[in-house]
Coordinates of C-alpha atoms (C1' of nucleotides) in Angstrom, one line a residue:
Chain A
M234 CA 19.9 11.7 -33.1
A235 CA 20.4 15.4 -32.6
G236 CA 17.4 15.7 -30.3
R237 CA 18.3 16.2 -26.8
R238 CA 18.2 13.0 -24.7
A239 CA 16.4 12.8 -21.5
A240 CA 18.6 12.8 -18.4
R241 CA 17.4 9.3 -17.6
D242 CA 16.8 7.7 -20.9
A243 CA 14.0 5.2 -20.7
I244 CA 13.2 2.8 -23.4
S245 CA 11.0 3.9 -26.3
R246 CA 7.8 2.1 -27.2
D247 CA 9.1 0.7 -30.4
Q248 CA 12.2 -0.6 -28.7
W249 CA 9.9 -2.2 -26.1
A250 CA 7.9 -4.0 -28.8
A251 CA 11.1 -5.1 -30.5
L252 CA 12.5 -6.4 -27.2
I253 CA 9.4 -8.5 -26.7
S254 CA 9.2 -9.9 -30.2
A255 CA 12.9 -10.7 -30.4
R256 CA 13.0 -12.6 -27.1
N257 CA 14.2 -15.7 -28.8
S258 CA 16.8 -14.6 -31.4
D259 CA 19.7 -14.3 -29.1
S260 CA 21.7 -11.2 -30.1
E261 CA 21.6 -10.2 -33.7
S262 CA 25.2 -10.2 -34.7
G263 CA 26.8 -11.6 -31.6
A264 CA 26.2 -15.1 -32.6
R265 CA 27.8 -14.6 -35.9
R266 CA 30.9 -13.2 -34.3
A267 CA 31.0 -15.8 -31.7
A268 CA 30.9 -18.6 -34.2
G269 CA 33.7 -17.1 -36.3
R270 CA 36.2 -16.2 -33.7
E271 CA 37.8 -17.6 -30.6
K272 CA 39.0 -14.2 -29.6
T273 CA 36.3 -14.2 -26.8
P274 CA 34.2 -11.4 -28.3
I275 CA 32.4 -9.1 -26.0
T276 CA 28.9 -10.2 -25.4
V277 CA 26.2 -8.9 -23.1
E278 CA 26.3 -12.2 -21.3
R279 CA 30.0 -11.9 -20.7
I280 CA 29.5 -8.4 -19.4
I281 CA 26.9 -9.6 -17.1
D282 CA 29.1 -12.4 -15.8
A283 CA 32.0 -10.0 -15.2
A284 CA 29.7 -7.5 -13.5
L285 CA 28.2 -10.2 -11.2
Q286 CA 31.7 -11.3 -10.2
A287 CA 32.6 -7.7 -9.4
V288 CA 29.5 -7.2 -7.3
E289 CA 30.1 -10.5 -5.5
A290 CA 33.6 -9.5 -4.7
G291 CA 33.2 -5.9 -3.6
G292 CA 29.5 -5.0 -3.4
F293 CA 27.3 -3.0 -5.7
E294 CA 29.1 0.2 -5.0
D295 CA 32.3 -1.3 -6.4
L296 CA 30.5 -2.1 -9.7
T297 CA 32.4 0.2 -12.0
M298 CA 32.4 0.3 -15.7
R299 CA 36.2 0.3 -15.6
R300 CA 36.3 -2.7 -13.2
V301 CA 34.0 -4.7 -15.5
A302 CA 36.0 -3.7 -18.5
T303 CA 39.4 -4.6 -17.0
R304 CA 37.9 -7.9 -15.8
L305 CA 37.2 -8.5 -19.5
G306 CA 40.6 -7.3 -20.5
T307 CA 39.6 -4.1 -22.3
G308 CA 38.7 -0.5 -21.7
P309 CA 35.5 1.0 -20.5
A310 CA 34.4 2.4 -23.8
S311 CA 34.0 -1.1 -25.2
L312 CA 31.1 -1.8 -23.0
Y313 CA 29.0 0.9 -24.4
A314 CA 28.5 -0.9 -27.6
H315 CA 26.4 -3.5 -25.7
V316 CA 25.1 -1.7 -22.7
R317 CA 23.6 1.8 -22.8
N318 CA 24.1 2.8 -19.2
R319 CA 25.4 1.7 -15.9
A320 CA 21.7 1.7 -15.0
E321 CA 20.9 -0.6 -17.8
L322 CA 23.7 -2.9 -16.7
G323 CA 22.0 -3.0 -13.3
D324 CA 18.7 -3.9 -14.9
L325 CA 20.5 -6.7 -16.8
L326 CA 22.0 -8.0 -13.6
I327 CA 18.6 -8.1 -11.9
G328 CA 17.2 -9.9 -15.0
R329 CA 20.0 -12.5 -14.8
L330 CA 19.3 -13.1 -11.1
C331 CA 15.5 -13.3 -11.7
S332 CA 16.1 -15.8 -14.6
Q333 CA 17.6 -18.2 -12.1
V334 CA 14.6 -18.3 -9.9
A335 CA 12.6 -21.5 -10.2
L336 CA 8.8 -20.9 -10.4
P337 CA 6.5 -23.7 -9.2
A338 CA 3.2 -24.5 -10.9
P339 CA 0.7 -22.8 -8.6
D340 CA -1.0 -25.1 -6.2
P341 CA -3.9 -23.6 -4.3
A342 CA -3.3 -26.1 -1.5
C343 CA 0.1 -24.7 -0.5
W344 CA 0.2 -21.3 -2.1
R345 CA 1.7 -19.8 1.0
E346 CA 4.7 -22.1 1.1
Q347 CA 5.2 -21.7 -2.7
F348 CA 5.2 -17.9 -2.4
M349 CA 7.6 -18.0 0.5
E350 CA 9.8 -20.3 -1.4
V351 CA 10.0 -17.9 -4.4
C352 CA 10.6 -15.0 -2.0
A353 CA 13.4 -16.9 -0.3
Q354 CA 15.0 -17.6 -3.7
L355 CA 14.9 -14.0 -4.6
R356 CA 16.3 -13.0 -1.2
D357 CA 19.2 -15.5 -1.5
Q358 CA 20.0 -14.3 -5.0
F359 CA 20.1 -10.7 -3.8
L360 CA 22.1 -11.4 -0.7
R361 CA 24.7 -13.2 -2.6
Y362 CA 25.5 -10.0 -4.4
P363 CA 25.5 -7.4 -1.7
G364 CA 23.7 -4.2 -2.6
I365 CA 22.4 -5.4 -5.9
A366 CA 18.9 -4.9 -4.7
Q367 CA 19.4 -1.2 -5.3
A368 CA 19.2 -1.9 -9.0
A369 CA 15.9 -3.8 -8.4
L370 CA 14.2 -0.7 -7.1
T371 CA 14.9 1.4 -10.1
V372 CA 13.5 -1.2 -12.5
V373 CA 9.9 -0.6 -13.4
P374 CA 9.1 -3.3 -16.0
A375 CA 12.3 -3.4 -18.1
D376 CA 13.5 -6.9 -18.3
L377 CA 11.5 -9.9 -19.4
A378 CA 13.1 -12.2 -16.9
T379 CA 12.1 -9.8 -14.1
L380 CA 8.6 -9.7 -15.4
R381 CA 8.6 -13.5 -15.5
V382 CA 9.2 -13.6 -11.8
G383 CA 6.5 -11.1 -11.2
E384 CA 4.1 -13.2 -13.3
G385 CA 5.0 -16.3 -11.3
M386 CA 4.4 -14.6 -8.0
L387 CA 1.2 -13.2 -9.2
A388 CA 0.1 -16.6 -10.4
I389 CA 0.7 -18.1 -7.0
L390 CA -1.2 -15.3 -5.2
L391 CA -4.1 -15.6 -7.6
A392 CA -4.2 -19.3 -7.0
S393 CA -4.9 -18.6 -3.4
G394 CA -8.3 -17.2 -4.5
A395 CA -7.5 -13.7 -3.4
P396 CA -9.1 -10.9 -5.5
A397 CA -6.8 -9.7 -8.2
Q398 CA -6.3 -6.3 -6.7
Q399 CA -5.1 -7.7 -3.4
A400 CA -2.9 -10.2 -5.1
A401 CA -1.3 -7.6 -7.3
W402 CA -0.6 -5.3 -4.4
A403 CA 0.6 -8.0 -2.1
G404 CA 3.0 -9.2 -4.7
D405 CA 4.3 -5.7 -5.1
A406 CA 4.6 -5.3 -1.3
A407 CA 6.5 -8.5 -1.0
F408 CA 9.0 -7.6 -3.8
L409 CA 9.5 -4.2 -2.2
Y410 CA 10.1 -5.7 1.2
I411 CA 12.6 -8.2 -0.2
T412 CA 14.6 -5.5 -1.8
G413 CA 14.5 -3.4 1.3
Y414 CA 15.5 -6.3 3.5
C415 CA 18.5 -7.2 1.3
L416 CA 19.6 -3.6 1.0
E417 CA 19.6 -3.2 4.7
A418 CA 21.6 -6.3 5.1
A419 CA 24.1 -5.1 2.6
A420 CA 24.4 -1.7 4.3
A421 CA 24.8 -3.4 7.7
R422 CA 27.6 -5.5 6.4
R423 CA 29.3 -2.7 4.6
Q424 CA 29.4 -0.3 7.5
G425 CA 30.2 -3.1 9.9
E426 CA 33.6 -1.8 10.7
D427 CA 34.3 0.6 13.5
V428 CA 37.0 3.3 13.5
D429 CA 39.2 0.8 15.3
G430 CA 38.5 -1.8 12.7
R431 CA 36.3 -3.7 15.1
V432 CA 33.2 -5.3 13.7
I433 CA 29.9 -4.0 15.0
D434 CA 27.8 -7.1 15.6
R435 CA 24.4 -7.4 17.1
A436 CA 25.7 -7.6 20.6
E437 CA 27.4 -4.3 20.1
I438 CA 24.3 -2.6 18.7
E439 CA 22.2 -4.0 21.5
E440 CA 24.6 -2.6 24.0
R441 CA 24.5 0.8 22.4
L442 CA 20.7 0.8 22.5
R443 CA 20.9 0.0 26.2
M444 CA 23.1 3.1 26.7
L445 CA 20.3 5.4 25.5
P446 CA 18.7 7.6 28.2
P447 CA 15.9 5.6 29.6
D448 CA 13.6 8.6 30.1
L449 CA 13.5 9.3 26.4
F450 CA 13.8 5.8 25.0
P451 CA 12.1 3.6 27.5
H452 CA 10.9 0.9 25.2
T453 CA 14.0 0.9 23.0
V454 CA 16.2 0.3 26.1
T455 CA 13.9 -2.3 27.5
H456 CA 13.5 -4.3 24.4
A457 CA 16.9 -3.8 22.9
R458 CA 17.2 -7.5 22.6
E459 CA 14.1 -8.0 20.6
L460 CA 15.0 -5.1 18.4
T461 CA 18.4 -6.5 17.5
S462 CA 17.3 -10.1 17.2
G463 CA 16.4 -11.8 14.0
T464 CA 19.7 -13.4 13.2
G465 CA 18.7 -15.9 10.6
H466 CA 15.9 -15.0 8.3
D467 CA 13.3 -15.2 11.1
R468 CA 12.4 -11.6 10.6
F469 CA 12.1 -12.1 6.9
T470 CA 9.7 -15.0 7.1
F471 CA 7.8 -13.3 9.9
T472 CA 7.1 -10.2 7.9
L473 CA 6.1 -12.1 4.8
T474 CA 3.9 -14.5 6.8
L475 CA 2.2 -11.4 8.2
L476 CA 1.6 -10.2 4.7
L477 CA 0.2 -13.4 3.4
Q478 CA -1.8 -14.2 6.5
G479 CA -4.2 -11.3 6.0
L480 CA -4.7 -11.8 2.3
I481 CA -7.9 -13.7 1.9
P482 CA -8.3 -15.0 5.4
P483 CA -7.7 -18.8 5.2
P484 CA -10.2 -19.9 2.6
S485 CA -12.5 -21.2 5.4
V486 CA -11.0 -24.6 5.8
S487 CA -13.9 -25.8 7.9
G488 CA -16.8 -25.2 5.7
P489 CA -18.2 -22.1 4.2
G490 CA -18.0 -19.6 7.0
H491 CA -20.4 -16.8 6.5
R492 CA -18.3 -14.7 8.8
H493 CA -16.1 -12.5 6.6
P494 CA -13.2 -11.0 8.5
P495 CA -12.5 -7.3 7.8
R496 CA -11.0 -6.8 4.4
P497 CA -8.0 -4.5 4.2
G498 CA -7.9 -1.9 1.6
R499 CA -10.1 1.2 1.6
Chain B
M66 CA 45.6 9.7 14.8
A67 CA 47.9 7.8 12.6
G68 CA 45.9 4.6 12.7
R69 CA 44.4 3.7 9.4
R70 CA 40.8 4.5 9.0
A71 CA 38.3 1.9 8.0
A72 CA 37.0 2.3 4.5
R73 CA 33.5 3.0 5.8
D74 CA 34.1 4.7 9.0
A75 CA 31.4 4.0 11.6
I76 CA 31.2 5.9 14.8
S77 CA 33.3 4.7 17.7
R78 CA 31.8 3.8 21.0
D79 CA 33.2 6.7 22.9
Q80 CA 31.8 9.0 20.2
W81 CA 28.5 7.3 20.6
A82 CA 28.4 7.9 24.3
A83 CA 29.4 11.5 23.8
L84 CA 26.8 11.9 21.2
I85 CA 24.1 10.7 23.6
S86 CA 25.2 12.8 26.6
A87 CA 25.6 15.9 24.5
R88 CA 22.2 15.8 23.1
N89 CA 21.2 19.1 24.6
S90 CA 24.2 21.4 24.2
D91 CA 23.6 22.6 20.7
S92 CA 26.9 22.7 18.8
E93 CA 29.9 23.3 21.0
S94 CA 31.4 26.4 19.5
G95 CA 28.9 27.2 16.8
A96 CA 26.7 29.2 19.0
R97 CA 29.6 31.2 20.2
R98 CA 30.6 32.0 16.7
A99 CA 27.1 32.7 15.6
A100 CA 26.6 35.3 18.3
G101 CA 29.8 37.1 17.5
R102 CA 29.5 37.5 13.8
E103 CA 27.0 38.3 11.1
K104 CA 29.2 36.6 8.5
T105 CA 26.7 33.6 8.5
P106 CA 29.1 31.0 9.9
I107 CA 28.8 27.6 8.6
T108 CA 26.8 25.4 10.9
V109 CA 25.6 21.8 10.6
E110 CA 22.1 23.2 10.6
R111 CA 22.8 25.4 7.6
I112 CA 24.5 22.6 5.8
I113 CA 21.4 20.4 6.4
D114 CA 19.1 23.2 5.1
A115 CA 21.1 23.7 2.0
A116 CA 21.3 19.9 1.4
L117 CA 17.6 19.5 1.8
Q118 CA 17.0 22.3 -0.7
A119 CA 19.3 20.6 -3.1
V120 CA 17.5 17.3 -2.8
E121 CA 14.1 18.9 -3.1
A122 CA 15.2 20.6 -6.3
G123 CA 17.0 17.8 -8.1
G124 CA 16.6 14.6 -6.2
F125 CA 19.0 12.7 -4.0
E126 CA 21.4 11.8 -6.8
D127 CA 22.0 15.5 -7.3
L128 CA 23.0 16.0 -3.7
T129 CA 26.6 16.9 -4.2
M130 CA 29.1 18.2 -1.7
R131 CA 30.0 20.9 -4.2
R132 CA 26.4 21.8 -4.8
V133 CA 25.7 22.2 -1.1
A134 CA 28.9 24.2 -0.7
T135 CA 28.1 26.6 -3.5
R136 CA 24.6 27.0 -2.2
L137 CA 26.4 28.2 1.0
G138 CA 28.7 30.4 -1.0
T139 CA 31.9 28.4 -0.3
G140 CA 34.0 25.5 -1.5
P141 CA 33.4 21.8 -0.8
A142 CA 36.3 21.5 1.6
S143 CA 34.6 23.8 4.1
L144 CA 31.9 21.2 4.8
Y145 CA 34.3 18.6 6.0
A146 CA 34.8 20.5 9.2
H147 CA 31.2 19.9 10.2
V148 CA 30.3 16.7 8.4
R149 CA 32.5 13.7 8.1
N150 CA 31.1 12.1 5.0
R151 CA 28.5 12.4 2.4
A152 CA 27.1 9.3 4.1
E153 CA 26.9 11.2 7.4
L154 CA 25.3 14.1 5.7
G155 CA 22.6 11.7 4.5
D156 CA 22.2 10.4 8.1
L157 CA 21.7 14.0 9.2
L158 CA 19.1 14.6 6.6
I159 CA 17.1 11.6 7.7
G160 CA 17.5 12.8 11.3
R161 CA 16.1 16.2 10.4
L162 CA 13.2 14.7 8.6
C163 CA 12.5 12.3 11.5
S164 CA 12.7 15.2 14.0
Q165 CA 9.7 16.7 12.3
V166 CA 7.5 13.7 12.8
A167 CA 4.8 14.2 15.4
L168 CA 4.5 11.2 17.7
P169 CA 1.2 10.7 19.6
A170 CA 0.9 9.4 23.1
P171 CA 0.1 5.7 22.5
D172 CA -3.5 4.9 22.9
P173 CA -4.4 1.2 23.0
A174 CA -7.8 2.0 21.7
C175 CA -6.7 3.3 18.3
W176 CA -3.1 2.0 17.9
R177 CA -3.6 1.1 14.3
E178 CA -4.7 4.5 13.3
Q179 CA -1.9 6.1 15.3
F180 CA 0.7 3.8 13.7
M181 CA -0.7 4.5 10.2
E182 CA -0.5 8.2 10.9
V183 CA 3.2 8.1 11.9
C184 CA 4.0 6.0 8.8
A185 CA 2.1 8.4 6.6
Q186 CA 4.1 11.3 8.1
L187 CA 7.3 9.5 7.4
R188 CA 6.2 8.7 3.8
D189 CA 5.3 12.3 3.1
Q190 CA 8.5 13.6 4.5
F191 CA 10.5 11.1 2.3
L192 CA 8.4 11.8 -0.8
R193 CA 9.0 15.5 -0.5
Y194 CA 12.7 14.9 -1.0
P195 CA 12.9 12.4 -3.9
G196 CA 15.3 9.5 -3.3
I197 CA 16.3 10.5 0.2
A198 CA 15.0 7.2 1.5
Q199 CA 18.2 5.7 0.1
A200 CA 19.9 7.4 3.0
A201 CA 17.4 5.9 5.5
L202 CA 18.4 2.4 4.5
T203 CA 22.1 2.8 5.3
V204 CA 21.3 4.2 8.8
V205 CA 21.5 1.6 11.5
P206 CA 21.1 3.5 14.8
A207 CA 23.1 6.6 14.0
D208 CA 21.0 9.7 14.8
L209 CA 19.0 10.4 17.9
A210 CA 16.1 11.9 16.0
T211 CA 15.8 8.7 14.0
L212 CA 15.9 6.6 17.0
R213 CA 13.2 8.8 18.5
V214 CA 10.8 7.9 15.7
G215 CA 11.7 4.2 16.1
E216 CA 10.9 4.5 19.8
G217 CA 7.6 6.1 19.1
M218 CA 6.6 3.5 16.6
L219 CA 7.6 0.8 19.0
A220 CA 5.6 2.4 21.8
I221 CA 2.5 2.4 19.7
L222 CA 3.0 -1.2 18.7
L223 CA 3.6 -2.3 22.2
A224 CA 0.4 -0.4 23.3
S225 CA -1.5 -2.8 21.1
G226 CA -0.6 -5.6 23.4
A227 CA 1.4 -7.5 20.9
P228 CA 4.4 -9.4 22.2
A229 CA 7.6 -7.4 22.1
Q230 CA 9.3 -9.6 19.5
Q231 CA 6.4 -9.1 17.1
A232 CA 6.2 -5.4 17.8
A233 CA 9.9 -4.9 17.1
W234 CA 9.9 -6.9 13.9
A235 CA 6.7 -5.3 12.7
G236 CA 8.1 -1.8 13.3
D237 CA 11.2 -2.8 11.4
A238 CA 9.2 -4.2 8.5
A239 CA 7.0 -1.1 8.3
F240 CA 10.1 1.2 8.2
L241 CA 11.6 -1.0 5.6
Y242 CA 8.5 -0.9 3.5
I243 CA 8.1 2.8 3.8
T244 CA 11.6 3.4 2.5
G245 CA 11.2 0.9 -0.3
Y246 CA 7.9 2.5 -1.3
C247 CA 9.4 6.0 -1.4
L248 CA 12.5 4.8 -3.2
E249 CA 10.3 3.2 -5.9
A250 CA 8.2 6.3 -6.2
A251 CA 11.4 8.4 -6.6
A252 CA 12.8 6.0 -9.2
A253 CA 9.5 6.0 -11.2
R254 CA 9.4 9.8 -11.3
R255 CA 13.1 10.0 -12.2
Q256 CA 12.9 7.7 -15.1
G257 CA 9.5 8.9 -16.1
E258 CA 10.8 10.4 -19.4
D259 CA 10.9 8.5 -22.6
V260 CA 13.6 8.9 -25.2
D261 CA 11.2 11.3 -27.0
G262 CA 10.7 13.2 -23.7
R263 CA 7.3 11.8 -23.3
V264 CA 6.2 10.9 -19.8
I265 CA 5.5 7.3 -19.0
D266 CA 2.4 7.3 -16.9
R267 CA 0.4 4.5 -15.6
A268 CA -1.7 4.1 -18.7
E269 CA 1.5 3.7 -20.7
I270 CA 2.8 1.0 -18.4
E271 CA -0.5 -0.7 -18.4
E272 CA -0.5 -0.7 -22.2
R273 CA 3.0 -2.1 -22.3
L274 CA 2.0 -4.9 -19.9
R275 CA -0.8 -5.8 -22.3
M276 CA 1.6 -6.1 -25.2
L277 CA 3.3 -9.0 -23.5
P278 CA 2.9 -12.4 -25.1
P279 CA -0.2 -13.9 -23.4
D280 CA 1.1 -17.4 -23.4
L281 CA 4.0 -16.5 -21.2
F282 CA 2.4 -13.8 -19.1
P283 CA -1.2 -14.7 -18.8
H284 CA -1.9 -13.2 -15.5
T285 CA 0.2 -10.1 -16.0
V286 CA -1.7 -9.3 -19.2
T287 CA -5.1 -10.1 -17.7
H288 CA -4.6 -8.0 -14.6
A289 CA -2.5 -5.3 -16.0
R290 CA -5.0 -2.8 -14.6
E291 CA -4.7 -4.0 -11.1
L292 CA -1.0 -4.2 -11.3
T293 CA -0.6 -0.6 -12.3
S294 CA -3.4 0.8 -10.1
G295 CA -2.8 2.3 -6.7
T296 CA -2.6 5.9 -7.7
G297 CA -2.9 7.6 -4.4
H298 CA -1.5 5.9 -1.4
D299 CA -4.0 3.1 -1.5
R300 CA -1.3 0.6 -2.0
F301 CA 0.6 2.0 0.9
T302 CA -2.2 1.8 3.3
F303 CA -3.2 -1.6 2.0
T304 CA 0.2 -3.1 2.7
L305 CA 0.6 -1.6 6.2
T306 CA -2.9 -2.6 7.1
L307 CA -2.1 -6.1 6.1
L308 CA 1.0 -5.9 8.3
L309 CA -0.9 -4.6 11.3
Q310 CA -3.9 -6.8 10.9
G311 CA -2.1 -10.0 11.7
L312 CA -0.1 -8.7 14.6
I313 CA -1.9 -9.4 17.8
P314 CA -4.0 -12.5 17.6
P315 CA -2.0 -15.8 17.7
P316 CA 1.4 -15.8 19.3
S317 CA 2.3 -18.6 16.9
V318 CA 2.6 -17.0 13.5
S319 CA 2.6 -20.2 11.5
G320 CA -0.7 -21.8 12.4
P321 CA -3.6 -19.3 12.7
G322 CA -6.1 -21.9 13.7
H323 CA -8.8 -19.6 15.0
R324 CA -8.9 -16.0 15.7
H325 CA -9.0 -14.8 19.2
P326 CA -10.5 -11.5 20.0
P327 CA -7.9 -9.2 21.7
R328 CA -7.6 -10.4 25.2
P329 CA -6.6 -8.1 28.0
G330 CA -3.9 -10.5 28.9
R331 CA -0.3 -9.7 28.1
Chain C
dC299 C1' 40.6 -8.4 -55.1
dC300 C1' 38.8 -4.2 -52.9
dG301 C1' 35.4 -1.2 -50.2
dT302 C1' 32.7 -0.6 -46.5
dA303 C1' 30.7 -1.0 -42.3
dC304 C1' 30.8 -2.2 -37.6
dG305 C1' 32.8 -3.6 -33.3
dA306 C1' 36.7 -2.5 -30.3
dC307 C1' 39.4 0.7 -28.1
dG308 C1' 42.7 4.6 -26.6
dA309 C1' 42.3 9.0 -25.1
dA310 C1' 39.9 12.6 -23.4
dC311 C1' 36.3 15.5 -20.7
dA312 C1' 33.4 16.8 -17.1
dT313 C1' 32.3 15.8 -12.4
dT314 C1' 32.6 13.5 -8.1
dG315 C1' 34.3 12.7 -3.0
dT316 C1' 38.0 13.7 -0.2
dT317 C1' 42.5 15.4 1.6
dC318 C1' 46.5 18.6 2.2
dT319 C1' 48.0 22.9 3.2
dA320 C1' 47.9 27.7 3.9
dT321 C1' 45.5 31.6 5.9
dT322 C1' 42.8 34.1 8.9
dG323 C1' 40.3 35.8 12.6
dG324 C1' 39.1 35.9 17.3
dC325 C1' 39.7 34.6 22.0
dG326 C1' 42.3 33.5 26.3
dA327 C1' 46.7 34.1 28.7
dT328 C1' 50.3 36.8 30.1
Chain D
dA247 C1' 47.3 45.8 25.7
dT248 C1' 49.9 42.4 23.2
dC249 C1' 51.1 37.8 21.9
dG250 C1' 50.2 33.4 20.7
dC251 C1' 47.4 29.7 19.7
dC252 C1' 43.6 27.1 17.9
dA253 C1' 39.7 26.2 15.2
dA254 C1' 37.3 27.3 11.2
dT255 C1' 37.6 28.5 6.3
dA256 C1' 39.0 28.0 1.8
dG257 C1' 42.1 27.1 -2.4
dA258 C1' 44.1 23.7 -4.9
dA259 C1' 44.9 19.3 -5.9
dC260 C1' 44.3 14.0 -6.5
dA261 C1' 42.3 9.8 -7.6
dA262 C1' 38.4 7.8 -9.6
dT263 C1' 34.0 7.8 -11.9
dG264 C1' 30.5 7.7 -16.1
dT265 C1' 30.3 8.8 -20.7
dT266 C1' 31.7 10.3 -25.5
dC267 C1' 34.7 11.1 -29.7
dG268 C1' 37.5 9.8 -33.2
dT269 C1' 40.4 6.2 -34.9
dC270 C1' 41.7 1.6 -36.1
dG271 C1' 41.4 -2.8 -37.4
dT272 C1' 39.3 -6.6 -39.3
dA273 C1' 35.8 -9.4 -41.5
dC274 C1' 32.3 -9.7 -44.8
dG275 C1' 29.7 -8.3 -49.4
dG276 C1' 30.7 -7.4 -54.0

DNA sequence: CCGTACGACGAACATTGTTCTATTGGCGAT
DNA sequence: ATCGCCAATAGAACAATGTTCGTCGTACGG
């Protein structure tokens, strides 16, 4: 109690164990209160709901303790009985989003499609709440729902027959890329207004790239179109396909080829 | 003048043109002032220096206008004559870091090694200033030094013979992955303290993963070691190698029927 | 019936980004 | 040489943020 807290307080190991074991009993005293009263008691779930609405409305940078509190009709201090930090609130949001991702039963026949599907689900969830991917990067292994998605992705990758080390690293890379992709998209949308209030769209960016001095930026000027393309999620699927493609080179569909393509890694 | 400014003010197109054309004249009136006085006038360069020192000391979240100002022996208001925003300061920091990246002359014989080298330089620059990669994600095409690195990476990728679209997307993916990787590393270091002040290292995380219920997290528990490995930058090089590996061969990304050796065709 | 304990909450504190306004110092123009 | 002007600097202030303290109210255990 009196000991000085770390600047960024992580979870202790006992708390971690308790968190795992108590994954079924849903809130110790909250249920009791919820049953007794109609006064809409403050729950972690309600906080998460309000926070998600706030992010959906104004982006992650507008996710304020006060905004969440007023959305719940109370003051900011009331939240700290259920959530330790703003950072922990972010973790909870990511957990909620991850809990809504459907994980297929791994099928070695179509593991690439399955993996892409899960990644697309994550991407859509993150894109729906602009900037929320920022919270996903600070999470190491905090929430069980988040770990569940990681387990599912790892399961699919392992079903491909890839070695465990490659599967683990590829899953990590995919998750990292997804968050980066969504963060970039959120940033682009956020700063998408000019001083005049005009929206900077792809054509605008392309035009600006073409204005660069061709002696210093020859390729950028020449390929401005390719650099700014990728409207839909073509870029997204392209990158992830690239990642998955090199994993365990297609498990030799036409017989046991004794020709091993170069393994990435060391 | 009196027009209302956008919430996130981006750069106008005239300013963009001016920024490009004035890339050589180094600070319009700053040089003049610097020559006349020993009173250490405030320059953009000095602001960037102070800001980088602040980030190196306490991470990107401790990068405060006030901290930078006091490091320069003045108040926070004095900075706004040279820097428009905290966001623009972040862009400048990324630009400074990018300006220190050495770009090789593209050699089609060893384009992979060259690309990896540039990525490693970026990674090391970002890792030296924890959390600064956050600013790299919000930059679209703001700084010339940043664009220069993009041009260099694109040049190497094009030298590989890959189609322009693939080269552009791959470069983007690599940059995105680098920033995500560095952000994750910064977050891990930041939250690396327990409530007791103990440091959570990889062994600790691995142990925690093993504590998960095996019925729900079979693969995570089994491969906890692989998930937490990647001490050095093995994970980094692995992922980028995976990305580069699949670049050239088939122009159609979806169906890699058989692998062509790199053809001299374009 | 009362005591107690815990969740809710109002107010407050330290800190942040940013702007308004005054001041000052040097340089060009007369 | 003197005047005036403009840009840079800085002090103070404002709105908004995360977080904590102490109080209050109410519901449950006795």
